[in-house]
PDB file of C-alpha atoms in Angstrom:
ATOM      1  CA  UNK A1257      36.206   0.823  14.870  1.00  0.00           C
ATOM      2  CA  UNK A1258      32.924   1.141  16.908  1.00  0.00           C
ATOM      3  CA  UNK A1259      29.950  -0.254  15.042  1.00  0.00           C
ATOM      4  CA  UNK A1260      26.575   1.427  14.399  1.00  0.00           C
ATOM      5  CA  UNK A1261      24.941   1.694  18.135  1.00  0.00           C
ATOM      6  CA  UNK A1262      21.025   1.487  18.234  1.00  0.00           C
ATOM      7  CA  UNK A1263      19.027   1.460  21.427  1.00  0.00           C
ATOM      8  CA  UNK A1264      16.727   0.159  22.984  1.00  0.00           C
ATOM      9  CA  UNK A1265      17.489  -3.537  21.760  1.00  0.00           C
ATOM     10  CA  UNK A1266      13.778  -4.361  22.750  1.00  0.00           C
ATOM     11  CA  UNK A1267      10.481  -2.378  23.000  1.00  0.00           C
ATOM     12  CA  UNK A1268       6.957  -3.597  23.646  1.00  0.00           C
ATOM     13  CA  UNK A1269       4.282  -0.974  23.291  1.00  0.00           C
ATOM     14  CA  UNK A1270       0.522  -1.094  22.988  1.00  0.00           C
ATOM     15  CA  UNK A1271      -1.141  -0.076  19.829  1.00  0.00           C
ATOM     16  CA  UNK A1272      -1.717   3.602  19.545  1.00  0.00           C
ATOM     17  CA  UNK A1273       1.220   4.267  21.818  1.00  0.00           C
ATOM     18  CA  UNK A1274       4.348   6.248  20.291  1.00  0.00           C
ATOM     19  CA  UNK A1275       7.968   5.093  20.342  1.00  0.00           C
ATOM     20  CA  UNK A1276      11.221   6.402  19.374  1.00  0.00           C
ATOM     21  CA  UNK A1277      14.243   4.725  18.164  1.00  0.00           C
ATOM     22  CA  UNK A1278      17.842   5.855  18.473  1.00  0.00           C
ATOM     23  CA  UNK A1279      20.786   5.355  16.315  1.00  0.00           C
ATOM     24  CA  UNK A1280      24.554   6.361  16.490  1.00  0.00           C
ATOM     25  CA  UNK A1281      26.386   5.887  13.213  1.00  0.00           C
ATOM     26  CA  UNK A1282      30.231   5.046  12.713  1.00  0.00           C
ATOM     27  CA  UNK A1283      32.246   8.134  13.041  1.00  0.00           C
ATOM     28  CA  UNK A1284      32.524   9.996   9.817  1.00  0.00           C
ATOM     29  CA  UNK A1285      29.993   8.188   7.788  1.00  0.00           C
ATOM     30  CA  UNK A1286      27.943  10.801   6.022  1.00  0.00           C
ATOM     31  CA  UNK A1287      25.146   8.564   5.065  1.00  0.00           C
ATOM     32  CA  UNK A1288      22.424   7.010   7.360  1.00  0.00           C
ATOM     33  CA  UNK A1289      19.444   4.542   6.555  1.00  0.00           C
ATOM     34  CA  UNK A1290      16.467   3.281   8.550  1.00  0.00           C
ATOM     35  CA  UNK A1291      15.252  -0.071   7.276  1.00  0.00           C
ATOM     36  CA  UNK A1292      12.295  -1.949   8.610  1.00  0.00           C
ATOM     37  CA  UNK A1293      12.422  -5.753   8.635  1.00  0.00           C
ATOM     38  CA  UNK A1294       9.155  -7.737   9.284  1.00  0.00           C
ATOM     39  CA  UNK A1295       9.683 -11.412  10.534  1.00  0.00           C
ATOM     40  CA  UNK A1296      10.568 -13.569   7.329  1.00  0.00           C
ATOM     41  CA  UNK A1297      11.589 -10.717   4.866  1.00  0.00           C
ATOM     42  CA  UNK A1298      14.343  -8.860   3.930  1.00  0.00           C
ATOM     43  CA  UNK A1299      14.894  -5.275   5.055  1.00  0.00           C
ATOM     44  CA  UNK A1300      12.924  -2.525   3.590  1.00  0.00           C
ATOM     45  CA  UNK A1301      14.341   0.872   3.279  1.00  0.00           C
ATOM     46  CA  UNK A1302      12.580   3.503   5.192  1.00  0.00           C
ATOM     47  CA  UNK A1303      14.644   6.776   4.801  1.00  0.00           C
ATOM     48  CA  UNK A1304      18.092   7.964   3.748  1.00  0.00           C
ATOM     49  CA  UNK A1305      19.824  10.721   5.275  1.00  0.00           C
ATOM     50  CA  UNK A1306      23.029  12.576   3.482  1.00  0.00           C
ATOM     51  CA  UNK A1307      24.582  14.529   6.262  1.00  0.00           C
ATOM     52  CA  UNK A1308      21.508  16.051   8.131  1.00  0.00           C
ATOM     53  CA  UNK A1309      19.469  16.218   4.897  1.00  0.00           C
ATOM     54  CA  UNK A1310      16.794  13.654   3.784  1.00  0.00           C
ATOM     55  CA  UNK A1311      17.738  11.943   0.296  1.00  0.00           C
ATOM     56  CA  UNK A1312      14.938   9.507   0.200  1.00  0.00           C
ATOM     57  CA  UNK A1313      11.816   9.112   2.234  1.00  0.00           C
ATOM     58  CA  UNK A1314       9.655   7.619  -0.595  1.00  0.00           C
ATOM     59  CA  UNK A1315       8.786   4.619   1.455  1.00  0.00           C
ATOM     60  CA  UNK A1316       8.353   5.999   4.947  1.00  0.00           C
ATOM     61  CA  UNK A1317       4.724   6.202   6.045  1.00  0.00           C
ATOM     62  CA  UNK A1318       4.739   9.702   6.796  1.00  0.00           C
ATOM     63  CA  UNK A1319       1.435   9.831   8.586  1.00  0.00           C
ATOM     64  CA  UNK A1320       2.745   8.123  11.463  1.00  0.00           C
ATOM     65  CA  UNK A1321       6.433   7.648  10.957  1.00  0.00           C
ATOM     66  CA  UNK A1322       9.159  10.548  11.302  1.00  0.00           C
ATOM     67  CA  UNK A1323      12.767  10.682  11.461  1.00  0.00           C
ATOM     68  CA  UNK A1324      15.352  13.179  12.108  1.00  0.00           C
ATOM     69  CA  UNK A1325      19.144  13.608  12.083  1.00  0.00           C
ATOM     70  CA  UNK A1326      20.358  16.317  13.959  1.00  0.00           C
ATOM     71  CA  UNK A1327      24.030  17.819  13.299  1.00  0.00           C
ATOM     72  CA  UNK A1328      24.487  15.110  10.845  1.00  0.00           C
ATOM     73  CA  UNK A1329      25.458  12.429  13.410  1.00  0.00           C
ATOM     74  CA  UNK A1330      22.805  10.763  15.610  1.00  0.00           C
ATOM     75  CA  UNK A1331      19.436   9.886  14.194  1.00  0.00           C
ATOM     76  CA  UNK A1332      15.979   9.066  15.756  1.00  0.00           C
ATOM     77  CA  UNK A1333      13.001   7.349  14.248  1.00  0.00           C
ATOM     78  CA  UNK A1334       9.558   7.751  15.528  1.00  0.00           C
ATOM     79  CA  UNK A1335       6.213   6.041  15.195  1.00  0.00           C
ATOM     80  CA  UNK A1336       3.154   7.716  16.505  1.00  0.00           C
ATOM     81  CA  UNK A1337       0.710   6.231  16.846  1.00  0.00           C
ATOM     82  CA  UNK A1338       1.831   2.499  16.350  1.00  0.00           C
ATOM     83  CA  UNK A1339      -0.115  -0.212  14.793  1.00  0.00           C
ATOM     84  CA  UNK A1340       0.149  -3.913  15.231  1.00  0.00           C
ATOM     85  CA  UNK A1341       1.827  -4.240  11.634  1.00  0.00           C
ATOM     86  CA  UNK A1342       4.620  -1.881  12.801  1.00  0.00           C
ATOM     87  CA  UNK A1343       5.959  -4.971  14.811  1.00  0.00           C
ATOM     88  CA  UNK A1344       9.232  -5.463  13.132  1.00  0.00           C
ATOM     89  CA  UNK A1345      12.903  -5.019  13.513  1.00  0.00           C
ATOM     90  CA  UNK A1346      14.090  -1.692  12.900  1.00  0.00           C
ATOM     91  CA  UNK A1347      17.698  -1.203  11.298  1.00  0.00           C
ATOM     92  CA  UNK A1348      20.070   1.521  11.439  1.00  0.00           C
ATOM     93  CA  UNK A1349      23.097   1.436   8.866  1.00  0.00           C
ATOM     94  CA  UNK A1350      25.515   3.916   8.048  1.00  0.00           C
ATOM     95  CA  UNK A1351      28.205   4.256   4.972  1.00  0.00           C
ATOM     96  CA  UNK A1352      30.876   6.727   4.151  1.00  0.00           C
ATOM     97  CA  UNK A1353      28.976   7.841   1.104  1.00  0.00           C
ATOM     98  CA  UNK A1354      26.025   7.108  -1.383  1.00  0.00           C
ATOM     99  CA  UNK A1355      28.289   5.702  -4.060  1.00  0.00           C
ATOM    100  CA  UNK A1356      27.855   2.063  -5.127  1.00  0.00           C
ATOM    101  CA  UNK A1357      31.223   1.384  -4.177  1.00  0.00           C
ATOM    102  CA  UNK A1358      30.367   2.225  -0.434  1.00  0.00           C
ATOM    103  CA  UNK A1359      29.169  -0.705   1.888  1.00  0.00           C
ATOM    104  CA  UNK A1360      26.728  -0.260   4.545  1.00  0.00           C
ATOM    105  CA  UNK A1361      27.525  -1.011   8.072  1.00  0.00           C
ATOM    106  CA  UNK A1362      24.386  -2.253   9.994  1.00  0.00           C
ATOM    107  CA  UNK A1363      23.443  -2.197  13.788  1.00  0.00           C
ATOM    108  CA  UNK A1364      21.909  -5.082  15.432  1.00  0.00           C
ATOM    109  CA  UNK A1365      18.468  -3.372  15.217  1.00  0.00           C
ATOM    110  CA  UNK A1366      15.463  -2.628  17.741  1.00  0.00           C
ATOM    111  CA  UNK A1367      12.899  -5.370  17.731  1.00  0.00           C
ATOM    112  CA  UNK A1368       9.426  -3.631  18.323  1.00  0.00           C
ATOM    113  CA  UNK A1369       6.380  -5.674  19.363  1.00  0.00           C
ATOM    114  CA  UNK A1370       3.240  -3.900  19.142  1.00  0.00           C
ATOM    115  CA  UNK A1371       0.235  -5.441  21.208  1.00  0.00           C
TER     116      UNK A1371
ATOM    117  CA  UNK B 622      15.021  -0.948  -9.020  1.00  0.00           C
ATOM    118  CA  UNK B 623      17.039  -3.994 -10.699  1.00  0.00           C
ATOM    119  CA  UNK B 624      15.925  -7.466  -9.672  1.00  0.00           C
ATOM    120  CA  UNK B 625      17.863 -10.616  -8.492  1.00  0.00           C
ATOM    121  CA  UNK B 626      16.358 -14.236  -8.117  1.00  0.00           C
ATOM    122  CA  UNK B 627      17.911 -16.283  -5.688  1.00  0.00           C
ATOM    123  CA  UNK B 628      16.996 -19.888  -4.165  1.00  0.00           C
ATOM    124  CA  UNK B 629      15.025 -19.759  -0.828  1.00  0.00           C
ATOM    125  CA  UNK B 630      17.366 -22.265   0.985  1.00  0.00           C
ATOM    126  CA  UNK B 631      20.340 -24.255   0.506  1.00  0.00           C
ATOM    127  CA  UNK B 632      22.133 -26.721   2.706  1.00  0.00           C
ATOM    128  CA  UNK B 633      25.763 -27.586   3.065  1.00  0.00           C
ATOM    129  CA  UNK B 634      28.201 -29.743   4.889  1.00  0.00           C
ATOM    130  CA  UNK B 635      30.560 -28.143   7.334  1.00  0.00           C
ATOM    131  CA  UNK B 636      34.237 -27.643   5.763  1.00  0.00           C
ATOM    132  CA  UNK B 637      32.855 -28.033   2.041  1.00  0.00           C
ATOM    133  CA  UNK B 638      32.705 -25.271  -0.402  1.00  0.00           C
ATOM    134  CA  UNK B 639      29.221 -23.730  -0.648  1.00  0.00           C
ATOM    135  CA  UNK B 640      28.275 -22.056  -4.075  1.00  0.00           C
ATOM    136  CA  UNK B 641      25.178 -19.468  -3.868  1.00  0.00           C
ATOM    137  CA  UNK B 642      23.607 -18.606  -7.107  1.00  0.00           C
ATOM    138  CA  UNK B 643      22.057 -15.503  -8.182  1.00  0.00           C
ATOM    139  CA  UNK B 644      20.175 -14.291 -11.430  1.00  0.00           C
ATOM    140  CA  UNK B 645      20.000 -10.922 -12.363  1.00  0.00           C
ATOM    141  CA  UNK B 646      18.828 -10.712 -16.044  1.00  0.00           C
ATOM    142  CA  UNK B 647      18.120  -7.308 -16.129  1.00  0.00           C
ATOM    143  CA  UNK B 648      21.092  -5.867 -14.843  1.00  0.00           C
ATOM    144  CA  UNK B 649      22.606  -2.724 -16.788  1.00  0.00           C
ATOM    145  CA  UNK B 650      26.157  -1.805 -17.420  1.00  0.00           C
ATOM    146  CA  UNK B 651      26.663   0.356 -14.445  1.00  0.00           C
ATOM    147  CA  UNK B 652      24.967  -1.690 -11.660  1.00  0.00           C
ATOM    148  CA  UNK B 653      27.274  -3.132  -9.002  1.00  0.00           C
ATOM    149  CA  UNK B 654      26.511  -6.675  -7.590  1.00  0.00           C
ATOM    150  CA  UNK B 655      26.661  -6.625  -3.745  1.00  0.00           C
ATOM    151  CA  UNK B 656      26.348  -9.565  -1.440  1.00  0.00           C
ATOM    152  CA  UNK B 657      25.377  -9.333   2.233  1.00  0.00           C
ATOM    153  CA  UNK B 658      24.619 -11.831   5.076  1.00  0.00           C
ATOM    154  CA  UNK B 659      22.360 -11.773   8.023  1.00  0.00           C
ATOM    155  CA  UNK B 660      23.329 -13.820  11.141  1.00  0.00           C
ATOM    156  CA  UNK B 661      20.496 -14.732  13.583  1.00  0.00           C
ATOM    157  CA  UNK B 662      19.378 -11.769  15.518  1.00  0.00           C
ATOM    158  CA  UNK B 663      21.945  -9.565  13.816  1.00  0.00           C
ATOM    159  CA  UNK B 664      21.742  -6.675  11.322  1.00  0.00           C
ATOM    160  CA  UNK B 665      22.966  -7.572   7.711  1.00  0.00           C
ATOM    161  CA  UNK B 666      26.664  -7.400   7.241  1.00  0.00           C
ATOM    162  CA  UNK B 667      28.663  -6.679   3.937  1.00  0.00           C
ATOM    163  CA  UNK B 668      30.334  -9.782   2.210  1.00  0.00           C
ATOM    164  CA  UNK B 669      31.703  -8.756  -1.003  1.00  0.00           C
ATOM    165  CA  UNK B 670      30.788  -6.772  -4.126  1.00  0.00           C
ATOM    166  CA  UNK B 671      31.915  -6.720  -7.951  1.00  0.00           C
ATOM    167  CA  UNK B 672      31.282  -5.050 -11.193  1.00  0.00           C
ATOM    168  CA  UNK B 673      32.625  -7.187 -13.836  1.00  0.00           C
ATOM    169  CA  UNK B 674      35.603  -9.074 -12.723  1.00  0.00           C
ATOM    170  CA  UNK B 675      35.778 -11.882 -10.246  1.00  0.00           C
ATOM    171  CA  UNK B 676      36.486 -10.616  -6.574  1.00  0.00           C
ATOM    172  CA  UNK B 677      38.091 -12.196  -3.588  1.00  0.00           C
ATOM    173  CA  UNK B 678      38.357 -11.352   0.007  1.00  0.00           C
ATOM    174  CA  UNK B 679      39.005 -12.871   3.252  1.00  0.00           C
ATOM    175  CA  UNK B 680      35.193 -14.166   3.634  1.00  0.00           C
ATOM    176  CA  UNK B 681      34.259 -15.020  -0.058  1.00  0.00           C
ATOM    177  CA  UNK B 682      34.958 -15.117  -3.654  1.00  0.00           C
ATOM    178  CA  UNK B 683      32.413 -13.516  -6.329  1.00  0.00           C
ATOM    179  CA  UNK B 684      32.351 -15.125  -9.528  1.00  0.00           C
ATOM    180  CA  UNK B 685      30.530 -13.032 -12.197  1.00  0.00           C
ATOM    181  CA  UNK B 686      29.225 -14.642 -15.579  1.00  0.00           C
ATOM    182  CA  UNK B 687      30.767 -12.848 -18.550  1.00  0.00           C
ATOM    183  CA  UNK B 688      27.293 -11.590 -19.791  1.00  0.00           C
ATOM    184  CA  UNK B 689      26.795 -10.169 -15.983  1.00  0.00           C
ATOM    185  CA  UNK B 690      23.323 -11.906 -16.164  1.00  0.00           C
ATOM    186  CA  UNK B 691      24.170 -14.058 -12.835  1.00  0.00           C
ATOM    187  CA  UNK B 692      26.777 -14.445 -10.355  1.00  0.00           C
ATOM    188  CA  UNK B 693      27.803 -16.916  -7.582  1.00  0.00           C
ATOM    189  CA  UNK B 694      28.939 -16.324  -4.235  1.00  0.00           C
ATOM    190  CA  UNK B 695      31.496 -18.905  -3.171  1.00  0.00           C
ATOM    191  CA  UNK B 696      32.501 -19.590   0.327  1.00  0.00           C
ATOM    192  CA  UNK B 697      35.548 -22.017   0.326  1.00  0.00           C
ATOM    193  CA  UNK B 698      34.889 -23.917   3.609  1.00  0.00           C
ATOM    194  CA  UNK B 699      31.757 -23.596   5.290  1.00  0.00           C
ATOM    195  CA  UNK B 700      31.615 -23.168   8.898  1.00  0.00           C
ATOM    196  CA  UNK B 701      28.550 -23.432  11.197  1.00  0.00           C
ATOM    197  CA  UNK B 702      28.898 -19.914  11.825  1.00  0.00           C
ATOM    198  CA  UNK B 703      28.256 -19.141   8.120  1.00  0.00           C
ATOM    199  CA  UNK B 704      24.656 -20.290   8.457  1.00  0.00           C
ATOM    200  CA  UNK B 705      22.690 -17.084   7.515  1.00  0.00           C
ATOM    201  CA  UNK B 706      20.510 -15.478   4.929  1.00  0.00           C
ATOM    202  CA  UNK B 707      22.555 -14.401   2.141  1.00  0.00           C
ATOM    203  CA  UNK B 708      21.311 -11.339  -0.233  1.00  0.00           C
ATOM    204  CA  UNK B 709      22.262 -10.665  -3.653  1.00  0.00           C
ATOM    205  CA  UNK B 710      21.626  -7.129  -4.402  1.00  0.00           C
ATOM    206  CA  UNK B 711      22.050  -4.774  -7.391  1.00  0.00           C
ATOM    207  CA  UNK B 712      23.124  -1.441  -6.700  1.00  0.00           C
ATOM    208  CA  UNK B 713      22.068   1.260  -9.542  1.00  0.00           C
ATOM    209  CA  UNK B 714      22.554   4.848  -9.826  1.00  0.00           C
ATOM    210  CA  UNK B 715      20.094   5.416  -7.213  1.00  0.00           C
ATOM    211  CA  UNK B 716      22.825   3.835  -4.778  1.00  0.00           C
ATOM    212  CA  UNK B 717      20.146   2.506  -2.578  1.00  0.00           C
ATOM    213  CA  UNK B 718      20.599  -1.044  -1.099  1.00  0.00           C
ATOM    214  CA  UNK B 719      17.028  -2.943  -1.785  1.00  0.00           C
ATOM    215  CA  UNK B 720      16.799  -6.135  -0.244  1.00  0.00           C
ATOM    216  CA  UNK B 721      15.053  -9.355  -1.559  1.00  0.00           C
ATOM    217  CA  UNK B 722      14.345 -12.527   0.426  1.00  0.00           C
ATOM    218  CA  UNK B 723      17.601 -14.046   0.044  1.00  0.00           C
ATOM    219  CA  UNK B 724      19.027 -17.632   0.318  1.00  0.00           C
ATOM    220  CA  UNK B 725      18.745 -19.205   3.812  1.00  0.00           C
ATOM    221  CA  UNK B 726      21.894 -21.370   4.021  1.00  0.00           C
ATOM    222  CA  UNK B 727      21.850 -24.348   6.387  1.00  0.00           C
ATOM    223  CA  UNK B 728      25.257 -25.780   7.562  1.00  0.00           C
ATOM    224  CA  UNK B 729      25.260 -29.277   8.833  1.00  0.00           C
ATOM    225  CA  UNK B 730      27.965 -30.297  11.135  1.00  0.00           C
TER     226      UNK B 730
END
């Protein structure tokens, strides 16, 4: 089974620029998540999709972050404009469903450096 | 969100068993206990989960206290590849996976 694919692997941008990350979940996985992981901390949930609808975006800084999941498959996360504190690894994960029984499969992440 | 408490770090010798503790005194009756681990430069990976009974799989064993206020992840023979950050997570009715700081496991050759 192919894993969760993310691109790019690394990205360096200047502050106030915009950036987008792409995620392709495991085929058939209805639920998709974006996490932000700052160095030395555990991942922080940003947004959760069920198919192509948003279930929870309470932790997403909506003034600069946006995310979409077209046709319930691939997803993109965008930051515009970026700040220095956005430097982090952005992880995408997917699962078959939302229930507590289902485990998550994570991608390797995109490491963003804002200078 | 239900909270867990884990030691910041632990050390083990290669090929010896490792017991990683987790306290979750505020757990509710329907919360599942999940364990994930994160190897260097990778995303977290699922290890094991349970509700009340002890659980075994090919990666590890999960021992859950009778009152469910604590649990222990057991790696039966640690290898160098098991060096990672291990996260103990309670999944409640919100279904969200909320990570804490985890335990960094160092494995000595």
